[in-house]
GROMACS .gro file of C-alpha atoms in nm:
model
  500
    1UNK     CA    1   6.174  -5.073 -18.674
    2UNK     CA    2   6.057  -4.849 -18.958
    3UNK     CA    3   6.179  -4.535 -18.778
    4UNK     CA    4   6.524  -4.686 -18.730
    5UNK     CA    5   6.537  -4.764 -19.100
    6UNK     CA    6   6.463  -4.400 -19.184
    7UNK     CA    7   6.735  -4.276 -18.950
    8UNK     CA    8   6.986  -4.521 -19.085
    9UNK     CA    9   6.896  -4.409 -19.435
   10UNK     CA   10   6.995  -4.052 -19.346
   11UNK     CA   11   7.343  -4.173 -19.255
   12UNK     CA   12   7.412  -4.331 -19.594
   13UNK     CA   13   7.705  -4.163 -19.772
   14UNK     CA   14   7.836  -4.160 -20.128
   15UNK     CA   15   7.482  -4.144 -20.259
   16UNK     CA   16   7.443  -4.129 -20.634
   17UNK     CA   17   7.220  -3.832 -20.732
   18UNK     CA   18   7.174  -3.967 -21.086
   19UNK     CA   19   6.947  -4.244 -20.962
   20UNK     CA   20   6.695  -4.005 -20.810
   21UNK     CA   21   6.422  -4.114 -21.043
   22UNK     CA   22   6.436  -4.482 -20.950
   23UNK     CA   23   6.112  -4.568 -20.775
   24UNK     CA   24   6.125  -4.723 -20.427
   25UNK     CA   25   5.926  -5.044 -20.385
   26UNK     CA   26   5.859  -5.171 -20.032
   27UNK     CA   27   5.731  -5.522 -19.974
   28UNK     CA   28   5.451  -5.493 -19.722
   29UNK     CA   29   5.476  -5.863 -19.636
   30UNK     CA   30   5.837  -5.814 -19.531
   31UNK     CA   31   5.737  -5.520 -19.310
   32UNK     CA   32   5.453  -5.715 -19.150
   33UNK     CA   33   5.694  -6.000 -19.071
   34UNK     CA   34   5.938  -5.755 -18.902
   35UNK     CA   35   6.203  -5.822 -19.167
   36UNK     CA   36   6.428  -5.530 -19.252
   37UNK     CA   37   6.446  -5.458 -19.627
   38UNK     CA   38   6.784  -5.346 -19.758
   39UNK     CA   39   6.783  -4.961 -19.752
   40UNK     CA   40   6.925  -4.849 -20.087
   41UNK     CA   41   6.881  -4.479 -20.173
   42UNK     CA   42   7.052  -4.364 -20.495
   43UNK     CA   43   6.988  -3.998 -20.407
   44UNK     CA   44   6.852  -3.760 -20.146
   45UNK     CA   45   6.525  -3.744 -20.334
   46UNK     CA   46   6.503  -4.122 -20.307
   47UNK     CA   47   6.544  -4.098 -19.931
   48UNK     CA   48   6.274  -3.832 -19.914
   49UNK     CA   49   6.044  -4.043 -20.128
   50UNK     CA   50   6.103  -4.340 -19.900
   51UNK     CA   51   6.028  -4.123 -19.600
   52UNK     CA   52   5.705  -4.000 -19.762
   53UNK     CA   53   5.589  -4.353 -19.851
   54UNK     CA   54   5.681  -4.478 -19.505
   55UNK     CA   55   5.477  -4.201 -19.344
   56UNK     CA   56   5.185  -4.283 -19.574
   57UNK     CA   57   5.207  -4.647 -19.471
   58UNK     CA   58   5.215  -4.555 -19.104
   59UNK     CA   59   4.911  -4.333 -19.134
   60UNK     CA   60   4.721  -4.595 -19.332
   61UNK     CA   61   4.758  -4.836 -19.041
   62UNK     CA   62   4.538  -4.614 -18.820
   63UNK     CA   63   4.176  -4.548 -18.924
   64UNK     CA   64   4.139  -4.243 -18.702
   65UNK     CA   65   4.225  -3.908 -18.858
   66UNK     CA   66   4.402  -3.647 -18.649
   67UNK     CA   67   4.467  -3.280 -18.713
   68UNK     CA   68   4.827  -3.358 -18.805
   69UNK     CA   69   4.739  -3.612 -19.070
   70UNK     CA   70   4.503  -3.479 -19.335
   71UNK     CA   71   4.204  -3.689 -19.438
   72UNK     CA   72   3.899  -3.669 -19.656
   73UNK     CA   73   3.872  -3.628 -20.033
   74UNK     CA   74   4.179  -3.403 -20.051
   75UNK     CA   75   4.399  -3.644 -19.858
   76UNK     CA   76   4.634  -3.742 -20.152
   77UNK     CA   77   4.704  -3.380 -20.244
   78UNK     CA   78   4.767  -3.276 -19.885
   79UNK     CA   79   4.990  -3.579 -19.832
   80UNK     CA   80   5.208  -3.471 -20.123
   81UNK     CA   81   5.245  -3.127 -19.965
   82UNK     CA   82   5.338  -3.288 -19.637
   83UNK     CA   83   5.606  -3.493 -19.811
   84UNK     CA   84   5.745  -3.181 -19.976
   85UNK     CA   85   5.766  -3.014 -19.634
   86UNK     CA   86   5.955  -3.314 -19.502
   87UNK     CA   87   6.178  -3.328 -19.808
   88UNK     CA   88   6.297  -2.967 -19.784
   89UNK     CA   89   6.492  -3.005 -19.458
   90UNK     CA   90   6.675  -3.299 -19.610
   91UNK     CA   91   6.822  -3.071 -19.877
   92UNK     CA   92   6.961  -2.832 -19.622
   93UNK     CA   93   7.270  -2.869 -19.414
   94UNK     CA   94   7.262  -2.699 -19.074
   95UNK     CA   95   6.989  -2.464 -19.190
   96UNK     CA   96   7.193  -2.344 -19.492
   97UNK     CA   97   7.108  -2.341 -19.865
   98UNK     CA   98   7.058  -2.663 -20.061
   99UNK     CA   99   7.378  -2.856 -20.099
  100UNK     CA  100   7.538  -2.892 -20.446
  101UNK     CA  101   7.788  -3.156 -20.346
  102UNK     CA  102   7.744  -3.454 -20.575
  103UNK     CA  103   7.975  -3.702 -20.411
  104UNK     CA  104   7.863  -3.698 -20.051
  105UNK     CA  105   7.574  -3.582 -19.833
  106UNK     CA  106   7.540  -3.596 -19.453
  107UNK     CA  107   7.198  -3.564 -19.292
  108UNK     CA  108   7.281  -3.656 -18.930
  109UNK     CA  109   7.210  -3.301 -18.814
  110UNK     CA  110   6.853  -3.315 -18.950
  111UNK     CA  111   6.784  -3.674 -18.837
  112UNK     CA  112   6.647  -3.570 -18.494
  113UNK     CA  113   6.397  -3.336 -18.660
  114UNK     CA  114   6.279  -3.618 -18.887
  115UNK     CA  115   6.253  -3.855 -18.591
  116UNK     CA  116   6.048  -3.599 -18.393
  117UNK     CA  117   5.820  -3.535 -18.690
  118UNK     CA  118   5.743  -3.902 -18.745
  119UNK     CA  119   5.701  -3.958 -18.371
  120UNK     CA  120   5.460  -3.664 -18.352
  121UNK     CA  121   5.253  -3.803 -18.640
  122UNK     CA  122   5.240  -4.158 -18.510
  123UNK     CA  123   5.169  -4.054 -18.150
  124UNK     CA  124   4.888  -3.832 -18.276
  125UNK     CA  125   4.740  -4.126 -18.464
  126UNK     CA  126   4.770  -4.351 -18.160
  127UNK     CA  127   4.605  -4.093 -17.936
  128UNK     CA  128   4.323  -4.047 -18.181
  129UNK     CA  129   4.283  -4.423 -18.206
  130UNK     CA  130   4.263  -4.448 -17.826
  131UNK     CA  131   3.993  -4.180 -17.819
  132UNK     CA  132   3.801  -4.378 -18.077
  133UNK     CA  133   3.831  -4.687 -17.860
  134UNK     CA  134   3.695  -4.496 -17.558
  135UNK     CA  135   3.410  -4.362 -17.764
  136UNK     CA  136   3.338  -4.714 -17.886
  137UNK     CA  137   3.325  -4.836 -17.525
  138UNK     CA  138   3.091  -4.551 -17.436
  139UNK     CA  139   2.871  -4.651 -17.728
  140UNK     CA  140   2.850  -5.005 -17.599
  141UNK     CA  141   2.770  -4.897 -17.238
  142UNK     CA  142   2.397  -4.821 -17.295
  143UNK     CA  143   2.350  -5.163 -17.451
  144UNK     CA  144   2.520  -5.333 -17.157
  145UNK     CA  145   2.314  -5.128 -16.912
  146UNK     CA  146   1.996  -5.221 -17.096
  147UNK     CA  147   2.084  -5.590 -17.082
  148UNK     CA  148   2.180  -5.566 -16.715
  149UNK     CA  149   1.851  -5.392 -16.640
  150UNK     CA  150   1.662  -5.672 -16.812
  151UNK     CA  151   1.853  -5.933 -16.610
  152UNK     CA  152   1.781  -5.746 -16.285
  153UNK     CA  153   1.412  -5.726 -16.367
  154UNK     CA  154   1.390  -6.098 -16.443
  155UNK     CA  155   1.575  -6.174 -16.120
  156UNK     CA  156   1.338  -5.947 -15.926
  157UNK     CA  157   1.036  -6.115 -16.083
  158UNK     CA  158   1.162  -6.463 -16.001
  159UNK     CA  159   1.255  -6.359 -15.648
  160UNK     CA  160   0.912  -6.210 -15.578
  161UNK     CA  161   0.824  -6.198 -15.207
  162UNK     CA  162   1.083  -6.452 -15.092
  163UNK     CA  163   1.253  -6.210 -14.854
  164UNK     CA  164   0.924  -6.073 -14.717
  165UNK     CA  165   0.737  -6.386 -14.609
  166UNK     CA  166   0.771  -6.437 -14.234
  167UNK     CA  167   0.946  -6.105 -14.171
  168UNK     CA  168   0.753  -6.062 -13.843
  169UNK     CA  169   0.920  -6.371 -13.699
  170UNK     CA  170   1.264  -6.244 -13.798
  171UNK     CA  171   1.216  -5.895 -13.654
  172UNK     CA  172   1.397  -5.883 -13.317
  173UNK     CA  173   1.175  -5.597 -13.198
  174UNK     CA  174   0.857  -5.807 -13.224
  175UNK     CA  175   0.747  -6.004 -12.913
  176UNK     CA  176   0.741  -6.385 -12.935
  177UNK     CA  177   0.425  -6.591 -12.979
  178UNK     CA  178   0.277  -6.861 -12.758
  179UNK     CA  179   0.150  -7.189 -12.896
  180UNK     CA  180  -0.210  -7.246 -12.788
  181UNK     CA  181  -0.298  -7.528 -13.027
  182UNK     CA  182  -0.330  -7.794 -12.759
  183UNK     CA  183  -0.563  -7.585 -12.545
  184UNK     CA  184  -0.767  -7.492 -12.853
  185UNK     CA  185  -0.816  -7.858 -12.940
  186UNK     CA  186  -0.937  -7.928 -12.586
  187UNK     CA  187  -1.191  -7.646 -12.604
  188UNK     CA  188  -1.307  -7.763 -12.946
  189UNK     CA  189  -1.356  -8.115 -12.816
  190UNK     CA  190  -1.567  -7.983 -12.528
  191UNK     CA  191  -1.781  -7.784 -12.768
  192UNK     CA  192  -1.840  -8.103 -12.968
  193UNK     CA  193  -1.976  -8.261 -12.650
  194UNK     CA  194  -2.213  -7.969 -12.594
  195UNK     CA  195  -2.006  -7.775 -12.340
  196UNK     CA  196  -2.035  -7.401 -12.419
  197UNK     CA  197  -1.870  -7.151 -12.186
  198UNK     CA  198  -1.878  -6.824 -12.380
  199UNK     CA  199  -2.005  -6.552 -12.144
  200UNK     CA  200  -2.318  -6.350 -12.216
  201UNK     CA  201  -2.166  -6.046 -12.051
  202UNK     CA  202  -1.995  -5.937 -12.374
  203UNK     CA  203  -2.110  -5.858 -12.727
  204UNK     CA  204  -1.951  -6.058 -13.011
  205UNK     CA  205  -1.859  -5.862 -13.322
  206UNK     CA  206  -1.767  -6.051 -13.639
  207UNK     CA  207  -1.558  -5.841 -13.880
  208UNK     CA  208  -1.564  -5.972 -14.241
  209UNK     CA  209  -1.280  -5.949 -14.491
  210UNK     CA  210  -1.228  -5.830 -14.846
  211UNK     CA  211  -1.525  -5.856 -15.087
  212UNK     CA  212  -1.757  -5.951 -14.799
  213UNK     CA  213  -2.009  -5.681 -14.899
  214UNK     CA  214  -2.092  -5.893 -15.203
  215UNK     CA  215  -2.108  -6.227 -15.020
  216UNK     CA  216  -2.457  -6.259 -14.869
  217UNK     CA  217  -2.364  -6.577 -14.676
  218UNK     CA  218  -2.048  -6.435 -14.521
  219UNK     CA  219  -2.045  -6.523 -14.146
  220UNK     CA  220  -2.421  -6.587 -14.148
  221UNK     CA  221  -2.393  -6.944 -14.016
  222UNK     CA  222  -2.174  -6.838 -13.724
  223UNK     CA  223  -2.404  -6.552 -13.631
  224UNK     CA  224  -2.710  -6.780 -13.637
  225UNK     CA  225  -2.534  -7.036 -13.417
  226UNK     CA  226  -2.432  -6.771 -13.161
  227UNK     CA  227  -2.784  -6.631 -13.152
  228UNK     CA  228  -2.926  -6.977 -13.076
  229UNK     CA  229  -2.693  -6.998 -12.775
  230UNK     CA  230  -2.833  -6.669 -12.643
  231UNK     CA  231  -2.526  -6.463 -12.731
  232UNK     CA  232  -2.548  -6.114 -12.872
  233UNK     CA  233  -2.364  -6.123 -13.205
  234UNK     CA  234  -2.327  -5.866 -13.483
  235UNK     CA  235  -2.162  -5.864 -13.823
  236UNK     CA  236  -1.986  -5.534 -13.876
  237UNK     CA  237  -2.139  -5.344 -14.166
  238UNK     CA  238  -1.826  -5.182 -14.301
  239UNK     CA  239  -1.708  -5.124 -14.654
  240UNK     CA  240  -1.462  -5.411 -14.674
  241UNK     CA  241  -1.309  -5.274 -14.996
  242UNK     CA  242  -1.201  -4.953 -14.820
  243UNK     CA  243  -0.854  -4.879 -14.684
  244UNK     CA  244  -0.739  -5.020 -14.351
  245UNK     CA  245  -0.728  -4.682 -14.178
  246UNK     CA  246  -1.077  -4.590 -14.299
  247UNK     CA  247  -1.221  -4.919 -14.173
  248UNK     CA  248  -1.032  -4.879 -13.846
  249UNK     CA  249  -1.209  -4.550 -13.785
  250UNK     CA  250  -1.548  -4.703 -13.870
  251UNK     CA  251  -1.486  -4.998 -13.639
  252UNK     CA  252  -1.392  -4.762 -13.358
  253UNK     CA  253  -1.727  -4.586 -13.398
  254UNK     CA  254  -1.903  -4.925 -13.426
  255UNK     CA  255  -1.751  -5.046 -13.097
  256UNK     CA  256  -1.838  -4.725 -12.916
  257UNK     CA  257  -2.196  -4.744 -13.040
  258UNK     CA  258  -2.236  -5.105 -12.920
  259UNK     CA  259  -2.086  -5.023 -12.582
  260UNK     CA  260  -2.301  -4.716 -12.527
  261UNK     CA  261  -2.613  -4.910 -12.623
  262UNK     CA  262  -2.551  -5.230 -12.424
  263UNK     CA  263  -2.301  -5.127 -12.157
  264UNK     CA  264  -2.112  -5.444 -12.245
  265UNK     CA  265  -1.760  -5.482 -12.369
  266UNK     CA  266  -1.701  -5.606 -12.723
  267UNK     CA  267  -1.512  -5.921 -12.820
  268UNK     CA  268  -1.397  -5.909 -13.183
  269UNK     CA  269  -1.328  -6.186 -13.433
  270UNK     CA  270  -1.188  -6.067 -13.766
  271UNK     CA  271  -1.145  -6.286 -14.070
  272UNK     CA  272  -0.883  -6.213 -14.338
  273UNK     CA  273  -0.864  -5.837 -14.394
  274UNK     CA  274  -1.127  -5.798 -14.119
  275UNK     CA  275  -0.864  -5.906 -13.868
  276UNK     CA  276  -0.620  -5.649 -14.003
  277UNK     CA  277  -0.889  -5.378 -13.984
  278UNK     CA  278  -0.978  -5.477 -13.627
  279UNK     CA  279  -0.615  -5.479 -13.514
  280UNK     CA  280  -0.564  -5.138 -13.675
  281UNK     CA  281  -0.864  -4.995 -13.488
  282UNK     CA  282  -0.735  -5.120 -13.154
  283UNK     CA  283  -0.378  -5.007 -13.228
  284UNK     CA  284  -0.470  -4.655 -13.331
  285UNK     CA  285  -0.761  -4.583 -13.094
  286UNK     CA  286  -0.667  -4.792 -12.791
  287UNK     CA  287  -0.685  -4.503 -12.540
  288UNK     CA  288  -1.052  -4.454 -12.632
  289UNK     CA  289  -1.132  -4.828 -12.659
  290UNK     CA  290  -0.936  -4.997 -12.381
  291UNK     CA  291  -1.238  -5.003 -12.146
  292UNK     CA  292  -1.478  -5.112 -12.422
  293UNK     CA  293  -1.295  -5.413 -12.575
  294UNK     CA  294  -1.252  -5.757 -12.416
  295UNK     CA  295  -1.017  -5.912 -12.674
  296UNK     CA  296  -0.941  -5.991 -13.036
  297UNK     CA  297  -0.919  -6.306 -13.245
  298UNK     CA  298  -0.766  -6.297 -13.593
  299UNK     CA  299  -0.858  -6.583 -13.825
  300UNK     CA  300  -0.644  -6.630 -14.139
  301UNK     CA  301  -0.548  -6.262 -14.141
  302UNK     CA  302  -0.245  -6.133 -14.337
  303UNK     CA  303  -0.115  -5.940 -14.038
  304UNK     CA  304   0.238  -5.933 -14.179
  305UNK     CA  305   0.122  -5.899 -14.541
  306UNK     CA  306   0.017  -6.120 -14.828
  307UNK     CA  307   0.236  -6.250 -15.113
  308UNK     CA  308  -0.070  -6.252 -15.339
  309UNK     CA  309  -0.137  -5.882 -15.279
  310UNK     CA  310   0.233  -5.797 -15.310
  311UNK     CA  311   0.279  -5.989 -15.636
  312UNK     CA  312  -0.026  -5.815 -15.782
  313UNK     CA  313   0.056  -5.460 -15.672
  314UNK     CA  314   0.436  -5.462 -15.678
  315UNK     CA  315   0.618  -5.344 -15.991
  316UNK     CA  316   0.797  -5.610 -16.193
  317UNK     CA  317   0.567  -5.890 -16.076
  318UNK     CA  318   0.269  -6.072 -16.227
  319UNK     CA  319   0.063  -5.756 -16.190
  320UNK     CA  320   0.279  -5.603 -16.464
  321UNK     CA  321   0.320  -5.898 -16.698
  322UNK     CA  322  -0.040  -6.017 -16.706
  323UNK     CA  323  -0.223  -5.690 -16.633
  324UNK     CA  324  -0.359  -5.837 -16.310
  325UNK     CA  325  -0.323  -5.504 -16.132
  326UNK     CA  326  -0.530  -5.334 -16.401
  327UNK     CA  327  -0.797  -5.604 -16.379
  328UNK     CA  328  -0.812  -5.571 -16.001
  329UNK     CA  329  -0.838  -5.195 -16.035
  330UNK     CA  330  -1.135  -5.234 -16.269
  331UNK     CA  331  -1.298  -5.494 -16.043
  332UNK     CA  332  -1.253  -5.304 -15.716
  333UNK     CA  333  -1.291  -4.946 -15.833
  334UNK     CA  334  -1.537  -4.973 -16.122
  335UNK     CA  335  -1.746  -5.283 -16.057
  336UNK     CA  336  -1.785  -5.293 -15.679
  337UNK     CA  337  -1.710  -4.922 -15.618
  338UNK     CA  338  -1.427  -4.987 -15.376
  339UNK     CA  339  -1.081  -4.847 -15.316
  340UNK     CA  340  -0.769  -5.010 -15.460
  341UNK     CA  341  -0.593  -4.900 -15.141
  342UNK     CA  342  -0.771  -5.188 -14.967
  343UNK     CA  343  -0.550  -5.430 -15.159
  344UNK     CA  344  -0.242  -5.210 -15.142
  345UNK     CA  345  -0.266  -5.203 -14.761
  346UNK     CA  346  -0.213  -5.580 -14.753
  347UNK     CA  347   0.126  -5.569 -14.926
  348UNK     CA  348   0.441  -5.626 -14.725
  349UNK     CA  349   0.561  -5.269 -14.776
  350UNK     CA  350   0.242  -5.116 -14.639
  351UNK     CA  351   0.222  -5.357 -14.346
  352UNK     CA  352   0.581  -5.279 -14.245
  353UNK     CA  353   0.510  -4.910 -14.266
  354UNK     CA  354   0.193  -4.941 -14.057
  355UNK     CA  355   0.333  -5.170 -13.787
  356UNK     CA  356   0.630  -4.941 -13.731
  357UNK     CA  357   0.386  -4.670 -13.625
  358UNK     CA  358   0.113  -4.873 -13.453
  359UNK     CA  359   0.147  -5.175 -13.220
  360UNK     CA  360  -0.118  -5.381 -13.049
  361UNK     CA  361  -0.134  -5.302 -12.676
  362UNK     CA  362   0.034  -5.560 -12.455
  363UNK     CA  363  -0.263  -5.586 -12.218
  364UNK     CA  364  -0.501  -5.680 -12.502
  365UNK     CA  365  -0.579  -6.056 -12.521
  366UNK     CA  366  -0.501  -6.167 -12.880
  367UNK     CA  367  -0.536  -6.506 -13.049
  368UNK     CA  368  -0.423  -6.568 -13.408
  369UNK     CA  369  -0.536  -6.865 -13.616
  370UNK     CA  370  -0.403  -6.994 -13.948
  371UNK     CA  371  -0.459  -7.300 -14.163
  372UNK     CA  372  -0.311  -7.488 -14.457
  373UNK     CA  373  -0.520  -7.559 -14.766
  374UNK     CA  374  -0.556  -7.903 -14.915
  375UNK     CA  375  -0.380  -7.912 -15.253
  376UNK     CA  376  -0.459  -8.270 -15.349
  377UNK     CA  377  -0.571  -8.342 -15.708
  378UNK     CA  378  -0.918  -8.428 -15.582
  379UNK     CA  379  -0.972  -8.076 -15.450
  380UNK     CA  380  -0.831  -7.918 -15.763
  381UNK     CA  381  -1.058  -8.121 -15.990
  382UNK     CA  382  -1.388  -8.087 -15.800
  383UNK     CA  383  -1.611  -7.804 -15.683
  384UNK     CA  384  -1.551  -7.881 -15.316
  385UNK     CA  385  -1.654  -7.537 -15.196
  386UNK     CA  386  -1.883  -7.292 -15.373
  387UNK     CA  387  -1.934  -6.928 -15.276
  388UNK     CA  388  -2.235  -6.727 -15.378
  389UNK     CA  389  -2.162  -6.364 -15.456
  390UNK     CA  390  -2.369  -6.073 -15.578
  391UNK     CA  391  -2.213  -5.818 -15.809
  392UNK     CA  392  -2.384  -5.493 -15.912
  393UNK     CA  393  -2.480  -5.472 -16.278
  394UNK     CA  394  -2.673  -5.149 -16.328
  395UNK     CA  395  -2.715  -4.853 -16.091
  396UNK     CA  396  -3.071  -4.780 -15.965
  397UNK     CA  397  -3.276  -4.542 -16.175
  398UNK     CA  398  -3.415  -4.372 -15.865
  399UNK     CA  399  -3.344  -4.355 -15.493
  400UNK     CA  400  -3.642  -4.579 -15.416
  401UNK     CA  401  -3.531  -4.853 -15.653
  402UNK     CA  402  -3.277  -5.115 -15.542
  403UNK     CA  403  -2.965  -5.176 -15.746
  404UNK     CA  404  -2.973  -5.471 -15.982
  405UNK     CA  405  -2.734  -5.748 -15.881
  406UNK     CA  406  -2.592  -6.042 -16.068
  407UNK     CA  407  -2.561  -6.369 -15.872
  408UNK     CA  408  -2.224  -6.535 -15.922
  409UNK     CA  409  -2.113  -6.881 -15.816
  410UNK     CA  410  -1.740  -6.912 -15.748
  411UNK     CA  411  -1.562  -7.249 -15.699
  412UNK     CA  412  -1.351  -7.123 -15.411
  413UNK     CA  413  -1.222  -7.467 -15.309
  414UNK     CA  414  -1.049  -7.536 -15.639
  415UNK     CA  415  -0.936  -7.174 -15.680
  416UNK     CA  416  -0.777  -7.151 -15.336
  417UNK     CA  417  -0.617  -7.494 -15.376
  418UNK     CA  418  -0.456  -7.375 -15.700
  419UNK     CA  419  -0.328  -7.059 -15.528
  420UNK     CA  420  -0.190  -7.263 -15.240
  421UNK     CA  421  -0.015  -7.491 -15.490
  422UNK     CA  422   0.137  -7.185 -15.656
  423UNK     CA  423   0.268  -7.045 -15.329
  424UNK     CA  424   0.404  -7.385 -15.233
  425UNK     CA  425   0.590  -7.436 -15.560
  426UNK     CA  426   0.719  -7.080 -15.591
  427UNK     CA  427   0.809  -6.993 -15.231
  428UNK     CA  428   0.795  -7.329 -15.053
  429UNK     CA  429   0.542  -7.183 -14.807
  430UNK     CA  430   0.233  -7.339 -14.656
  431UNK     CA  431  -0.079  -7.125 -14.691
  432UNK     CA  432  -0.457  -7.130 -14.698
  433UNK     CA  433  -0.448  -7.014 -15.059
  434UNK     CA  434  -0.414  -6.642 -14.988
  435UNK     CA  435  -0.223  -6.600 -14.661
  436UNK     CA  436   0.090  -6.788 -14.561
  437UNK     CA  437   0.097  -6.947 -14.217
  438UNK     CA  438   0.393  -6.742 -14.100
  439UNK     CA  439   0.238  -6.409 -14.201
  440UNK     CA  440  -0.081  -6.490 -14.006
  441UNK     CA  441   0.096  -6.527 -13.670
  442UNK     CA  442   0.058  -6.204 -13.474
  443UNK     CA  443   0.358  -6.120 -13.254
  444UNK     CA  444   0.274  -6.144 -12.884
  445UNK     CA  445  -0.039  -6.350 -12.947
  446UNK     CA  446  -0.145  -6.704 -12.864
  447UNK     CA  447  -0.116  -6.892 -13.194
  448UNK     CA  448  -0.339  -7.180 -13.302
  449UNK     CA  449  -0.189  -7.414 -13.565
  450UNK     CA  450  -0.443  -7.686 -13.647
  451UNK     CA  451  -0.340  -7.995 -13.844
  452UNK     CA  452  -0.667  -8.006 -14.030
  453UNK     CA  453  -0.650  -7.893 -14.395
  454UNK     CA  454  -0.871  -7.584 -14.435
  455UNK     CA  455  -0.867  -7.319 -14.708
  456UNK     CA  456  -0.915  -6.946 -14.668
  457UNK     CA  457  -1.290  -6.950 -14.737
  458UNK     CA  458  -1.378  -7.237 -14.505
  459UNK     CA  459  -1.421  -7.008 -14.202
  460UNK     CA  460  -1.702  -6.802 -14.355
  461UNK     CA  461  -1.872  -7.019 -14.620
  462UNK     CA  462  -2.051  -7.343 -14.542
  463UNK     CA  463  -2.019  -7.652 -14.758
  464UNK     CA  464  -2.226  -7.964 -14.808
  465UNK     CA  465  -1.908  -8.169 -14.849
  466UNK     CA  466  -1.784  -8.115 -14.493
  467UNK     CA  467  -1.730  -8.419 -14.276
  468UNK     CA  468  -2.013  -8.427 -14.019
  469UNK     CA  469  -1.775  -8.577 -13.764
  470UNK     CA  470  -1.547  -8.273 -13.786
  471UNK     CA  471  -1.624  -7.936 -13.617
  472UNK     CA  472  -1.785  -7.681 -13.846
  473UNK     CA  473  -1.686  -7.316 -13.893
  474UNK     CA  474  -1.914  -7.180 -13.620
  475UNK     CA  475  -1.767  -7.423 -13.364
  476UNK     CA  476  -1.414  -7.319 -13.462
  477UNK     CA  477  -1.509  -6.953 -13.414
  478UNK     CA  478  -1.660  -7.036 -13.076
  479UNK     CA  479  -1.343  -7.215 -12.968
  480UNK     CA  480  -1.126  -6.922 -13.077
  481UNK     CA  481  -1.334  -6.671 -12.882
  482UNK     CA  482  -1.337  -6.899 -12.578
  483UNK     CA  483  -0.957  -6.912 -12.593
  484UNK     CA  484  -0.948  -6.530 -12.611
  485UNK     CA  485  -1.161  -6.512 -12.293
  486UNK     CA  486  -0.922  -6.750 -12.114
  487UNK     CA  487  -0.618  -6.548 -12.227
  488UNK     CA  488  -0.790  -6.232 -12.101
  489UNK     CA  489  -0.860  -6.385 -11.759
  490UNK     CA  490  -0.502  -6.501 -11.735
  491UNK     CA  491  -0.366  -6.158 -11.825
  492UNK     CA  492  -0.604  -5.990 -11.584
  493UNK     CA  493  -0.489  -6.219 -11.307
  494UNK     CA  494  -0.126  -6.157 -11.398
  495UNK     CA  495  -0.173  -5.780 -11.390
  496UNK     CA  496  -0.355  -5.791 -11.058
  497UNK     CA  497  -0.078  -6.000 -10.902
  498UNK     CA  498   0.181  -5.767 -11.049
  499UNK     CA  499   0.007  -5.463 -10.899
  500UNK     CA  500  -0.009  -5.628 -10.557
   0.00000   0.00000   0.00000
């Protein structure tokens, strides 16, 4: 609308040159309301002044400064020069000298030039203003990205291991499991009546789990019970806080040593990480061990991984927010002289990576056993199960002197019940406090799912609070190994029939 007013002003005739000094006042409110003020120009200079003030108003509406519109401290002076340059063409007619006609003046020939000049100025301001808007958006982008990154991290923390738990059961390449709970209960009932059928023709090797080197009572009750029945039983002396592959190599050597010394095959029972180590040894070194191993039982082992280990070691989880990973690093590496890789190997990422490369042989008899911890308030409030541990305090001064140890009593019952409650509330998963039931089921194995509430430490630590009418840990281990022997006989019979 303002540009049309300027053009129409150029077409005004019979302009009075004597009124050139009358100032032009423009009501800004009228302009803002799109009302057209009456264009009255007493002279050509008045029209030029109006054009100059109109241009100044247009440029003041845009904060960005372009090359065409001067800015800075010298802006008023430069604007005057710009108005003089715009005024000069008005005084010329068709490029000729200034007109001296006093009665009439026609500026239609120069109107297009004025229109182009104003258009060029305004378009330059608009372009510069658009660039400023783009730059402003680019300035806001890092802030938005930072906020989005924070939201993604919170979402990742809340999500945790939800997509990882039970991944073995969802993998179509993994073989299905067989439910052996009913047969296990029958064997356990027979053991309670004094019927023991474990053969003496094999050697029984108990493989302990994480931190077992500092638990003097770990598996001791089961070993004593087996020895009383006349069975040859050993507890593997491995560094439980070492990596899975390192322990697998040590177990391979352990099995070969037992076989060469006794000429008997070895039947393994691994608890917790001990089951993972045992399965790794048989998966990696099966060609060397297939004639030396009778079977494998995994009790409460995180074969598919552990949400506790993953939440500690994975970035963006509780290991980051509460420095749990740093504390575990100090405990494992500094205090008990272990390897943090032992915990890292139990995460879902590491278990996926390992199981893609190494599978348990199909001809190997395998039984997997998992339990659900009791999370009742009574267990949480009482010391229902106590573990005795020994932690090193000072290194020996000489090679002949034994290391000083500090006896520690840990209320495992209440601790594992609290962990099971956490996993239940966060993921909706049943667990023994450290390992979820679904992650403990080994693909292709015979699975035992007892209804009895047992935590992760029950299998290896005795308790004075146990019900005397219920089977103890050594009887459960005996029943598991008996089931492994039956599965082995069944597979052997199946293979012989298949060969015939």
